[in-house]
Amino acid sequence: MNKENKICQNCKQEFHIEPDDFGFYEKMSVPPPTWCPECRMIRRFIFRNERNLFRRKDDISGKEIFSSYPAAAPIMVYNHDYWWSDEWDAAQYGREYDFSRRFFDQFRELMYSVPWPSRSILRLVNSDYSDNASDLKNAYLCFDGNEIENSAYVVRGDAVKEGFDLYESRHSELSYESYMVDEAYRVFYSVNCEDCVDVWFSKDMIGCQNCFGCANLRGKSYYIFNQPYSKEDYKAYLSNLDLGSHSAVGELKVKVKDLWLKYPVRFTLAINAVNSTGEHIERVKNVRMGYSIHECENIAYSQFLSPTATDCWDYTLWGQGSSKMYESLICGEQCSNLKFCFECWPGCRDIEYSAFCRSSSDLFGCVGLNKKQYCIFNKQYSKEEYFALREKIIEHMNEMPYVSKDKRQETRDKEIIYKYGEFFPPEFSPFAYNETIAQDFFPLKEDEAESRGYLWRELDRREYETTINAFDLPDNIKGVDDSILKEIIKCGGCGRAYRIIQMEFEFYKRIGLPLPRLCQDCRFSERFKFVNPPKWRRAKCQCNGAASDMRQETGNIYQNTVAHFHGDAHCPNEFETSYPPERPDIIYCEQCYKTEVY
């Protein structure tokens, strides 16, 4: 089929359905979407709480537990161990489908009746304050990670040892306050560093050792602010710095961020990406508008997929041997042909409109089932009955759709129609908008969220009486002893209370790092400023002959070091980039960037 233009039901903006999209929809036996890719993504994101832990009652024991779900959420929650046990069976909640009522209304009732697991965790040792994680040991407030040990405040980490305040880090050790550091040892205050050792305050580095305050280097050692030093002079320079001083580190952060902006960035982070577009994509083929996709093939409009996934559209988290996934999230580990599902894993196949199902197949509208087949609304059927009833329900979903009122001021009272082929409406999520990753990537204020029909909740956090203001902490780590472990500190940003835990304090003393003046949430927000959103715009390369265009925000002009393919003329290349227009970075195309860096 030819490319087709449509108007999004949600944002009312035009979007395009490409010919290969139609091919995928035909293969999956689903109708084309009525929402644009961005609105579909945000709709899924609203079902994902990544970093918030709540105290609530366990609905089986009555004890207070930590949970992914706030007490105000209209669901039942069992503690993780009991939920995964054979002590109960979600089939007991099975019910007949009522053709006099809308499918989505009935499914919401079932979804809120069947207990959910308190957290999504596997094989955790001394890591009770973590979630969405597996194989953690001595981890504190670590989220969406695997194989993390002796670490704290790590989000999206994989194989991390003794790491603190990291976001998107794989195979790293003894690293701190960094974003996107892979194969790293002793990397501090840095962004996008791979295969690096003893690197400080640096950005976009590969294969470097003993570098300080640098950007865009490859295979270098003993560099300071992008200038080469002898080994002796390098060590002498560092010995004269007081990296244990909070004020000194603050001055260095300002200096290096100014330096980073003087060097061009590549329009996208794509490594070994064949016929692919997106951001943070690596070893992929035929990926379109992918975000944080690794070792996958034939993927579109998807985010946060780990090796491997194939033939998936609108798929958020996580992959691991999965294929033919559509409009689903938090589903993976040998899953296939899942449509409109969340939290279905492992080994699930041929499932639609379901949640929290395990090792099952041929389910429609089910919640919490384990090792089941041919079930609808948690009720068992024969194979023949199942497929006949499934077809009738799909027909009924189209004849009697769920209708949601558009609450935005500019389109108030317009209806959003949910027939077969739509993911669950945002109002079905147990989370408020500000409790989810939607708020991380597409932040809204309370009135903005509510005007769009999203729920907003003040985070239910216990308030503690603070004993010291962050600004009154000793400037230098040398002046801090373990009495700090007894202090309740008032955050210098949001004013909330936070503490320094034992292994964190020992790490600061061992490396010689100052105490943080912000709580873990505010520190995360500072790191997140370096994260590009999964949102693309058309842009031109900013290479203008012998130098870059001048950035109006900073006045920066980068002087090229070698001649480029376009000579003295402006680079003609255009591209899709996730760098927002308000970012002051100098953005180069692939050719111009590689000419300068490699």
C-alpha positions as MATLAB code, in Angstrom:
seq = 'MNKENKICQNCKQEFHIEPDDFGFYEKMSVPPPTWCPECRMIRRFIFRNERNLFRRKDDISGKEIFSSYPAAAPIMVYNHDYWWSDEWDAAQYGREYDFSRRFFDQFRELMYSVPWPSRSILRLVNSDYSDNASDLKNAYLCFDGNEIENSAYVVRGDAVKEGFDLYESRHSELSYESYMVDEAYRVFYSVNCEDCVDVWFSKDMIGCQNCFGCANLRGKSYYIFNQPYSKEDYKAYLSNLDLGSHSAVGELKVKVKDLWLKYPVRFTLAINAVNSTGEHIERVKNVRMGYSIHECENIAYSQFLSPTATDCWDYTLWGQGSSKMYESLICGEQCSNLKFCFECWPGCRDIEYSAFCRSSSDLFGCVGLNKKQYCIFNKQYSKEEYFALREKIIEHMNEMPYVSKDKRQETRDKEIIYKYGEFFPPEFSPFAYNETIAQDFFPLKEDEAESRGYLWRELDRREYETTINAFDLPDNIKGVDDSILKEIIKCGGCGRAYRIIQMEFEFYKRIGLPLPRLCQDCRFSERFKFVNPPKWRRAKCQCNGAASDMRQETGNIYQNTVAHFHGDAHCPNEFETSYPPERPDIIYCEQCYKTEVY';
ca = [
       0.000    0.000    0.000;
       1.006    3.630   -0.425;
       1.835    5.951    2.451;
      -1.315    7.272    4.098;
      -1.815   10.487    6.059;
      -4.150   10.450    9.060;
      -5.210   12.790   11.860;
      -4.393   11.544   15.361;
      -7.460   10.931   17.507;
      -5.610   12.276   20.528;
      -3.471   15.294   19.562;
      -5.376   16.060   16.325;
      -2.083   16.401   14.420;
      -1.334   14.734   11.104;
       0.788   11.584   11.064;
       1.875    9.133    8.400;
       1.445    5.388    8.040;
       4.228    3.988    5.884;
       3.869    1.063    3.437;
       5.871   -1.290    5.659;
       3.613   -0.316    8.576;
       0.633   -1.611    6.635;
       2.544   -4.820    5.931;
       3.149   -5.346    9.639;
      -0.472   -4.614   10.585;
      -1.658   -7.117    7.998;
       0.743   -9.745    9.333;
      -0.486   -9.116   12.888;
      -4.164   -8.988   11.829;
      -4.740   -5.596   13.438;
      -6.236   -2.401   12.010;
      -4.005    0.627   11.348;
      -3.570    2.913   14.382;
      -5.733    5.969   14.973;
      -3.185    7.633   17.281;
       0.152    9.046   16.101;
       3.388    7.286   17.173;
       4.187    9.825   19.898;
       0.734    9.697   21.477;
       0.776    5.890   21.324;
       4.135    5.880   23.090;
       3.025    8.262   25.838;
      -0.127    6.173   26.326;
       2.094    3.146   27.039;
       4.504    5.160   29.182;
       1.621    6.086   31.498;
       1.502    2.420   32.547;
       5.179    2.395   33.621;
       6.339    3.555   37.048;
      10.091    3.128   37.058;
      11.569    4.862   40.107;
       8.867    5.339   42.737;
       8.380    2.968   45.657;
       5.297    3.269   47.836;
       4.301    1.917   51.224;
       0.966    0.149   51.218;
      -0.812   -2.822   52.769;
      -0.291   -6.307   51.401;
      -3.812   -7.496   50.572;
      -3.021  -11.070   51.601;
      -1.262  -10.549   54.947;
      -2.282   -7.040   55.911;
       1.354   -6.113   56.550;
       2.918   -2.921   55.284;
       5.133   -3.548   52.257;
       7.007   -1.655   49.567;
       5.180   -1.612   46.265;
       5.342   -0.190   42.770;
       1.729    0.882   43.268;
       0.526    3.647   45.594;
      -2.061    2.921   48.242;
      -4.478    5.178   46.363;
      -4.352    2.961   43.261;
      -7.659    1.053   42.876;
      -6.047   -2.385   42.697;
      -5.294   -5.325   44.968;
      -1.630   -6.076   45.646;
      -0.003   -9.251   46.969;
       3.560   -9.346   48.197;
       5.922  -10.507   45.491;
       6.738  -13.968   46.884;
       3.118  -14.912   47.526;
       1.948  -13.620   44.154;
       4.484  -15.815   42.349;
       3.668  -18.884   44.455;
       1.141  -21.642   43.783;
      -0.891  -20.625   46.836;
      -3.490  -18.892   44.700;
      -4.878  -19.090   41.164;
      -6.136  -16.097   39.198;
      -8.559  -18.423   37.409;
     -10.818  -18.066   40.453;
     -11.622  -14.571   39.166;
     -12.882  -15.940   35.836;
     -16.147  -14.578   34.507;
     -18.447  -14.691   31.501;
     -18.170  -12.039   28.837;
     -21.204   -9.744   28.845;
     -22.183   -8.656   25.328;
     -24.477   -5.975   26.734;
     -21.462   -4.022   28.035;
     -18.317   -2.574   26.521;
     -15.201   -4.743   26.494;
     -12.941   -2.132   28.071;
     -15.346   -1.474   30.961;
     -15.479   -5.187   31.731;
     -11.729   -5.603   31.442;
     -11.078   -2.736   33.848;
     -13.277   -4.439   36.446;
     -11.346   -7.686   36.035;
      -7.997   -5.891   36.085;
      -8.831   -4.159   39.354;
     -10.185   -7.380   40.912;
      -7.208   -9.686   40.301;
      -4.238   -9.054   42.636;
      -1.053   -7.594   41.165;
       2.478   -8.366   42.393;
       3.804   -5.705   44.729;
       7.048   -5.304   42.786;
       8.650   -6.642   39.615;
      11.779   -8.302   41.002;
      13.741  -11.544   40.691;
      16.582  -12.904   42.814;
      17.316   -9.896   45.019;
      19.725  -10.141   47.958;
      19.681   -7.365   50.552;
      18.088   -5.042   48.002;
      14.598   -4.410   49.355;
      14.503   -0.774   48.262;
      14.757   -1.570   44.544;
      12.262   -2.425   41.814;
      11.961   -3.553   38.200;
      15.176   -5.456   38.687;
      16.804   -8.873   38.795;
      19.956  -10.364   40.295;
      20.779   -7.509   42.650;
      23.004   -7.781   45.700;
      23.439   -5.035   48.278;
      21.684   -2.528   46.024;
      19.792    0.493   47.312;
      17.235    2.448   45.296;
      18.264    0.795   42.045;
      15.627    0.548   39.322;
      15.246   -1.147   35.964;
      18.519   -3.009   36.316;
      20.196   -6.389   36.253;
      23.258   -7.777   38.001;
      23.921   -4.713   40.148;
      26.072   -5.125   43.238;
      27.153   -2.850   46.096;
      25.553    0.138   44.389;
      22.924    2.812   44.943;
      20.814    5.207   42.873;
      21.397    3.331   39.605;
      18.650    3.483   36.955;
      18.821    1.329   33.809;
      21.992   -0.406   34.889;
      23.355   -3.744   33.725;
      26.350   -5.465   35.332;
      27.241   -2.544   37.611;
      29.564   -2.893   40.597;
      30.113   -0.157   43.150;
      28.300    2.435   41.078;
      26.391    5.420   42.433;
      24.097    7.925   40.738;
      24.266    6.337   37.302;
      21.720    6.363   34.480;
      22.053    3.993   31.520;
      25.229    2.169   32.496;
      26.449   -1.267   31.425;
      29.458   -3.202   32.669;
      30.814   -0.417   34.838;
      32.663   -0.372   38.135;
      33.594    2.297   40.659;
      31.812    5.024   38.693;
      29.768    7.986   39.860;
      27.305   10.644   38.741;
      27.348    9.767   35.059;
      24.984    9.076   32.183;
      25.484    6.394   29.557;
      28.826    4.930   30.602;
      29.580    1.442   29.276;
      32.558   -0.826   29.909;
      33.781    1.802   32.341;
      36.109    1.725   35.339;
      36.444    4.784   37.566;
      34.444    7.214   35.441;
      33.119   10.300   37.252;
      30.835   13.213   36.334;
      30.765   12.127   32.692;
      28.382   11.533   29.775;
      28.504    8.967   26.970;
      31.808    7.255   27.705;
      32.662    3.747   26.506;
      35.637    1.537   27.314;
      37.172    4.221   29.527;
      39.333    4.105   32.660;
      40.006    6.944   35.106;
      38.032    9.566   33.213;
      36.640   12.677   34.911;
      34.239   15.400   33.739;
      34.248   14.186   30.137;
      31.769   13.612   27.332;
      31.653   11.412   24.229;
      34.823    9.423   24.858;
      35.765    5.965   23.575;
      38.784    3.903   24.586;
      40.323    6.641   26.732;
      42.310    6.530   29.967;
      43.375    9.230   32.384;
      41.455   12.092   30.800;
      40.026   15.118   32.594;
      37.500   17.635   31.314;
      37.534   16.408   27.713;
      35.138   15.868   24.825;
      35.055   13.832   21.604;
      38.310   11.933   22.131;
      39.128    8.435   20.857;
      41.886    6.240   22.238;
      43.621    9.044   24.143;
      45.498    9.071   27.442;
      46.638   11.897   29.695;
      44.527   14.701   28.244;
      43.259   17.721   30.170;
      40.601   19.927   28.561;
      41.387   18.220   25.236;
      45.092   19.064   25.432;
      47.798   16.349   25.700;
      49.977   16.150   28.805;
      52.840   13.931   29.819;
      51.997   11.290   32.393;
      53.936   13.169   35.044;
      52.365   16.549   34.281;
      48.904   14.988   34.175;
      49.307   13.467   37.621;
      50.772   16.698   38.961;
      47.759   18.643   37.668;
      45.283   16.289   39.313;
      47.216   16.274   42.576;
      46.752   20.045   42.776;
      42.967   19.737   42.431;
      40.753   19.327   45.449;
      38.185   16.901   44.067;
      36.884   16.247   47.561;
      35.631   19.823   47.790;
      32.016   20.459   46.864;
      32.717   24.049   45.833;
      35.700   23.039   43.685;
      33.697   20.299   41.961;
      30.860   22.760   41.346;
      33.234   25.166   39.611;
      34.634   22.335   37.496;
      31.141   21.253   36.433;
      30.400   24.735   35.134;
      33.737   24.915   33.315;
      33.471   21.535   31.600;
      29.852   22.004   30.549;
      30.903   25.202   28.794;
      33.749   23.284   27.148;
      31.480   20.429   26.039;
      29.238   22.901   24.205;
      32.186   24.087   22.116;
      32.509   20.684   20.430;
      30.040   19.234   17.915;
      27.738   16.364   18.749;
      26.620   13.665   16.351;
      22.974   14.146   15.377;
      22.191   10.710   16.774;
      23.905    8.004   18.752;
      23.828    5.071   16.339;
      26.470    2.336   16.276;
      26.465   -0.408   13.651;
      22.964    0.634   12.650;
      21.975   -0.680    9.209;
      19.103    1.083    7.460;
      17.985    2.458   10.818;
      16.909    5.709   12.444;
      16.534    6.601   16.084;
      18.523    7.487   19.185;
      20.861    5.273   21.207;
      20.545    2.367   18.803;
      23.324   -0.200   18.587;
      23.925   -3.251   16.365;
      20.493   -3.023   14.753;
      18.978   -3.504   11.315;
      15.821   -1.994    9.817;
      14.880    0.047   12.881;
      12.717    3.134   12.447;
      12.191    5.745   15.162;
      13.791    3.459   17.734;
      14.934    4.648   21.146;
      17.490    2.751   23.211;
      17.379   -0.350   21.012;
      20.157   -2.951   21.147;
      20.738   -5.914   18.817;
      17.278   -5.934   17.266;
      15.890   -6.186   13.740;
      12.743   -4.968   11.960;
      11.562   -2.619   14.687;
       9.457    0.545   14.522;
       8.210    3.113   17.059;
       9.731    1.140   19.954;
      11.749    1.941   23.072;
      14.104    0.278   25.549;
      14.617   -3.085   23.882;
      17.485   -5.357   24.861;
      18.884   -8.229   22.806;
      17.029   -9.549   20.997;
      13.734   -8.542   19.426;
      12.488   -8.914   15.856;
       9.414   -7.784   13.933;
       7.971   -5.485   16.604;
       6.017   -2.228   16.335;
       5.082    0.071   19.224;
       6.881   -2.083   21.778;
       8.230   -0.623   25.026;
      10.445   -2.740   27.302;
      12.032   -5.299   26.950;
      12.893   -7.906   24.236;
      15.166  -10.804   25.224;
      14.260  -13.228   22.470;
      10.830  -11.795   21.654;
       9.142  -11.305   18.284;
       5.905  -10.065   16.702;
       5.033   -7.705   19.533;
       2.590   -4.847   19.032;
       1.354   -2.088   21.334;
       2.764   -3.816   24.406;
       5.099   -2.922   27.239;
       7.065   -4.686   29.954;
       6.736   -7.960   28.098;
       9.673  -10.126   27.148;
      11.869  -13.189   27.570;
      10.835  -15.497   24.730;
       7.464  -13.883   24.042;
       5.755  -13.925   20.649;
       2.641  -12.466   19.059;
       1.539  -10.298   21.958;
      -0.880   -7.476   21.223;
      -2.099   -4.788   23.636;
      -0.474   -6.357   26.701;
       1.576   -5.244   29.674;
       3.610   -7.214   32.210;
       3.212  -10.554   30.399;
       6.366  -12.650   30.775;
       8.136  -15.017   30.412;
       7.349  -17.416   27.557;
       4.003  -15.933   26.538;
       2.570  -16.182   23.029;
      -0.628  -15.401   21.134;
      -2.048  -13.164   23.863;
      -4.190  -10.038   23.509;
      -5.450   -7.399   25.927;
      -3.930   -9.053   28.975;
      -1.731   -8.192   31.946;
       0.528  -10.036   34.398;
       0.199  -13.400   32.674;
       3.049  -15.932   32.787;
       4.090  -18.861   30.614;
       0.721  -18.859   28.869;
      -0.725  -18.798   25.370;
      -3.987  -18.051   23.571;
      -5.440  -15.634   26.095;
      -7.780  -12.714   25.490;
      -8.631  -10.173   28.178;
      -6.940  -12.013   31.047;
      -5.091  -10.913   34.189;
      -2.642  -12.801   36.397;
      -2.900  -16.251   34.790;
      -0.040  -18.735   35.022;
       0.519  -21.621   32.583;
      -2.938  -21.312   31.041;
      -4.272  -21.623   27.499;
      -7.560  -20.786   25.770;
      -8.890  -18.394   28.417;
     -11.043  -15.290   28.059;
     -11.626  -13.043   31.068;
      -9.764  -15.680   33.126;
     -12.370  -18.332   32.234;
     -11.258  -21.599   30.650;
     -12.623  -22.664   27.245;
     -11.958  -25.409   24.758;
      -9.832  -24.503   21.748;
     -12.859  -24.310   19.477;
     -14.876  -22.266   21.978;
     -11.966  -19.894   22.525;
     -11.446  -18.922   18.897;
     -15.167  -18.616   18.192;
     -15.732  -16.375   21.232;
     -12.627  -14.308   20.477;
     -13.989  -13.412   17.039;
     -17.354  -12.455   18.516;
     -15.717  -10.211   21.123;
     -13.592   -8.412   18.525;
     -16.719   -7.786   16.469;
     -18.479   -6.560   19.610;
     -15.567   -4.216   20.452;
     -16.020   -2.560   17.072;
     -19.803   -2.368   17.303;
     -19.878   -1.123   20.930;
     -16.598    0.772   21.429;
     -15.385    2.359   24.625;
     -15.698    6.142   24.459;
     -13.441    8.528   26.341;
     -14.115   12.250   26.512;
     -11.282   14.505   25.340;
     -10.747   16.863   28.276;
      -8.339   19.294   26.643;
      -9.634   22.855   26.436;
      -9.079   23.249   22.708;
     -10.893   20.022   21.817;
     -13.216   19.682   24.798;
     -16.182   17.319   24.433;
     -14.732   15.510   21.429;
     -14.863   11.770   21.786;
     -11.927    9.361   21.582;
     -13.109    5.987   20.322;
     -11.511    2.738   21.488;
     -12.253   -0.176   19.201;
     -10.232   -3.351   18.701;
      -6.694   -2.254   17.872;
      -6.232    0.391   20.572;
      -4.076   -0.003   23.667;
      -5.743    0.553   27.039;
      -6.996    4.095   27.731;
      -4.686    6.174   29.977;
      -7.367    6.361   32.676;
      -7.005    2.593   33.168;
      -3.477    2.995   34.535;
      -3.131    2.677   38.328;
      -0.543    5.463   38.183;
      -0.820    9.200   38.028;
       0.981   10.826   35.117;
       3.673   12.255   37.406;
       4.431    8.784   38.801;
       5.456    7.399   35.409;
       8.205    7.634   32.813;
       5.851    9.800   30.767;
       6.668   12.597   33.209;
      10.408   11.941   32.818;
      10.403   12.246   29.036;
       7.391   14.512   28.458;
       7.131   16.585   31.653;
       3.886   18.375   32.425;
       2.724   20.616   35.224;
      -0.253   19.530   37.268;
      -2.731   21.769   35.466;
      -1.358   20.715   32.072;
      -1.706   17.024   32.909;
      -5.220   17.416   34.256;
      -6.267   19.508   31.251;
      -5.291   16.542   29.062;
      -7.315   14.157   31.152;
      -4.408   12.583   33.025;
      -4.509   11.782   36.718;
      -2.114   13.728   38.960;
      -1.172   12.722   42.501;
       1.150   14.264   45.017;
       3.773   11.628   45.730;
       3.005    9.908   49.011;
       6.286   10.330   50.826;
       6.881   10.331   54.524;
       8.078   13.638   55.831;
      11.030   13.546   58.209;
      12.301   16.282   60.473;
      15.680   17.267   59.087;
      18.717   17.731   61.306;
      20.988   19.640   58.931;
      20.666   21.762   55.816;
      22.548   20.516   52.759;
      24.287   23.881   52.454;
      25.673   23.476   55.976;
      27.446   20.202   55.205;
      31.259   20.297   55.332;
      32.647   21.468   52.004;
      35.289   18.755   51.885;
      34.846   15.028   52.381;
      38.001   15.099   54.504;
      36.037   16.873   57.198;
      33.271   14.252   57.323;
      33.163   11.268   59.660;
      30.589    8.516   60.037;
      28.411   10.687   62.259;
      26.950   11.906   58.954;
      25.084    8.593   58.798;
      22.871    9.804   61.649;
      21.937   13.076   59.973;
      18.704   13.709   58.103;
      19.649   16.247   55.442;
      17.393   18.880   53.905;
      17.825   18.772   50.118;
      19.278   21.927   48.597;
      16.861   21.592   45.695;
      13.389   20.390   46.652;
      13.793   20.708   50.429;
      12.894   17.074   51.111;
      14.827   14.887   53.504;
      17.526   12.451   52.428;
      20.280   10.457   54.083;
      23.760    9.204   53.353;
      23.899    5.412   53.689;
      26.896    3.420   54.891;
      28.217    2.043   51.588;
      27.648    5.402   49.906;
      29.686    7.184   52.594;
      32.466    4.610   52.315;
      32.528    5.121   48.540;
      32.867    8.903   48.878;
      35.679    8.515   51.406;
      37.460    5.874   49.338;
      37.416    7.869   46.092;
      37.588   11.291   47.722;
      34.265   12.748   46.562;
      32.213   15.458   48.287;
      28.847   14.741   49.840;
      25.910   15.484   47.522;
      23.825   18.559   48.317;
      20.768   17.220   46.530;
      18.509   14.254   47.278;
      18.578   11.256   44.944;
      15.537   12.477   42.980;
      16.997   15.925   42.339;
      20.330   14.366   41.387;
      18.493   12.151   38.905;
      16.794   15.221   37.438;
      20.180   16.895   36.954;
      21.537   13.857   35.083;
      18.367   13.583   33.054;
      19.016   17.006   31.528;
      21.537   15.273   29.262;
      18.964   12.744   28.034;
      17.359   13.376   24.663;
      13.657   12.517   24.531;
      12.215    9.910   22.125;
      10.966   12.713   19.919;
      12.399   13.595   16.526;
      12.557   16.715   14.377;
      13.967   17.510   10.971;
      17.203   19.521   11.147;
      20.184   20.566    9.055;
      23.834   19.889    9.736;
      25.378   22.948   11.391;
      28.753   22.572    9.694;
      29.413   25.689    7.617;
      32.553   25.075    5.598;
      35.672   25.596    7.723;
      33.666   26.070   10.918;
      30.268   25.489   12.426;
      27.354   27.862   12.425;
      27.407   30.130   15.446;
      25.068   29.048   18.221;
      23.081   32.091   19.272;
      22.601   30.782   22.822;
      26.333   30.520   23.554;
      28.119   32.363   20.777;
      30.118   29.188   20.166;
      31.687   28.521   16.773;
      33.603   25.287   16.350;
      36.631   25.515   14.049;
      36.981   22.340   12.003;
      40.386   20.688   12.173;
      40.336   19.128    8.683;
      38.608   19.738    5.357;
      35.143   18.214    4.940;
      33.525   16.678    1.873;
      31.524   19.859    1.173;
      34.585   22.134    1.114;
      33.921   25.768    2.004;
      30.188   25.455    1.366;
      27.623   24.734    4.046;
      27.013   21.027    4.581;
      23.882   20.029    2.616;
      22.926   17.083    4.832;
      19.632   16.932    6.700;
      18.509   14.380    9.257;
      16.046   13.412   11.958;
      17.460   14.230   15.386;
      16.236   13.886   18.959;
      18.119   17.003   20.064;
      15.404   19.524   20.988;
      15.671   22.899   19.232;
      16.256   24.670   22.547;
      19.420   22.665   23.257;
      22.549   24.800   22.592;
      24.619   21.926   21.160;
      26.425   22.200   17.823;
      24.869   19.366   15.805;
      26.797   17.707   12.975;
      25.745   15.047   10.511;
      27.429   11.654   10.532;
      29.980   12.572    7.847;
      31.081   15.863    9.384;
      31.174   14.458   12.900;
      33.292   11.459   11.950;
      35.656   13.640    9.925;
      36.376   15.650   13.066;
      36.428   12.933   15.703;
      38.014    9.935   13.966;
];
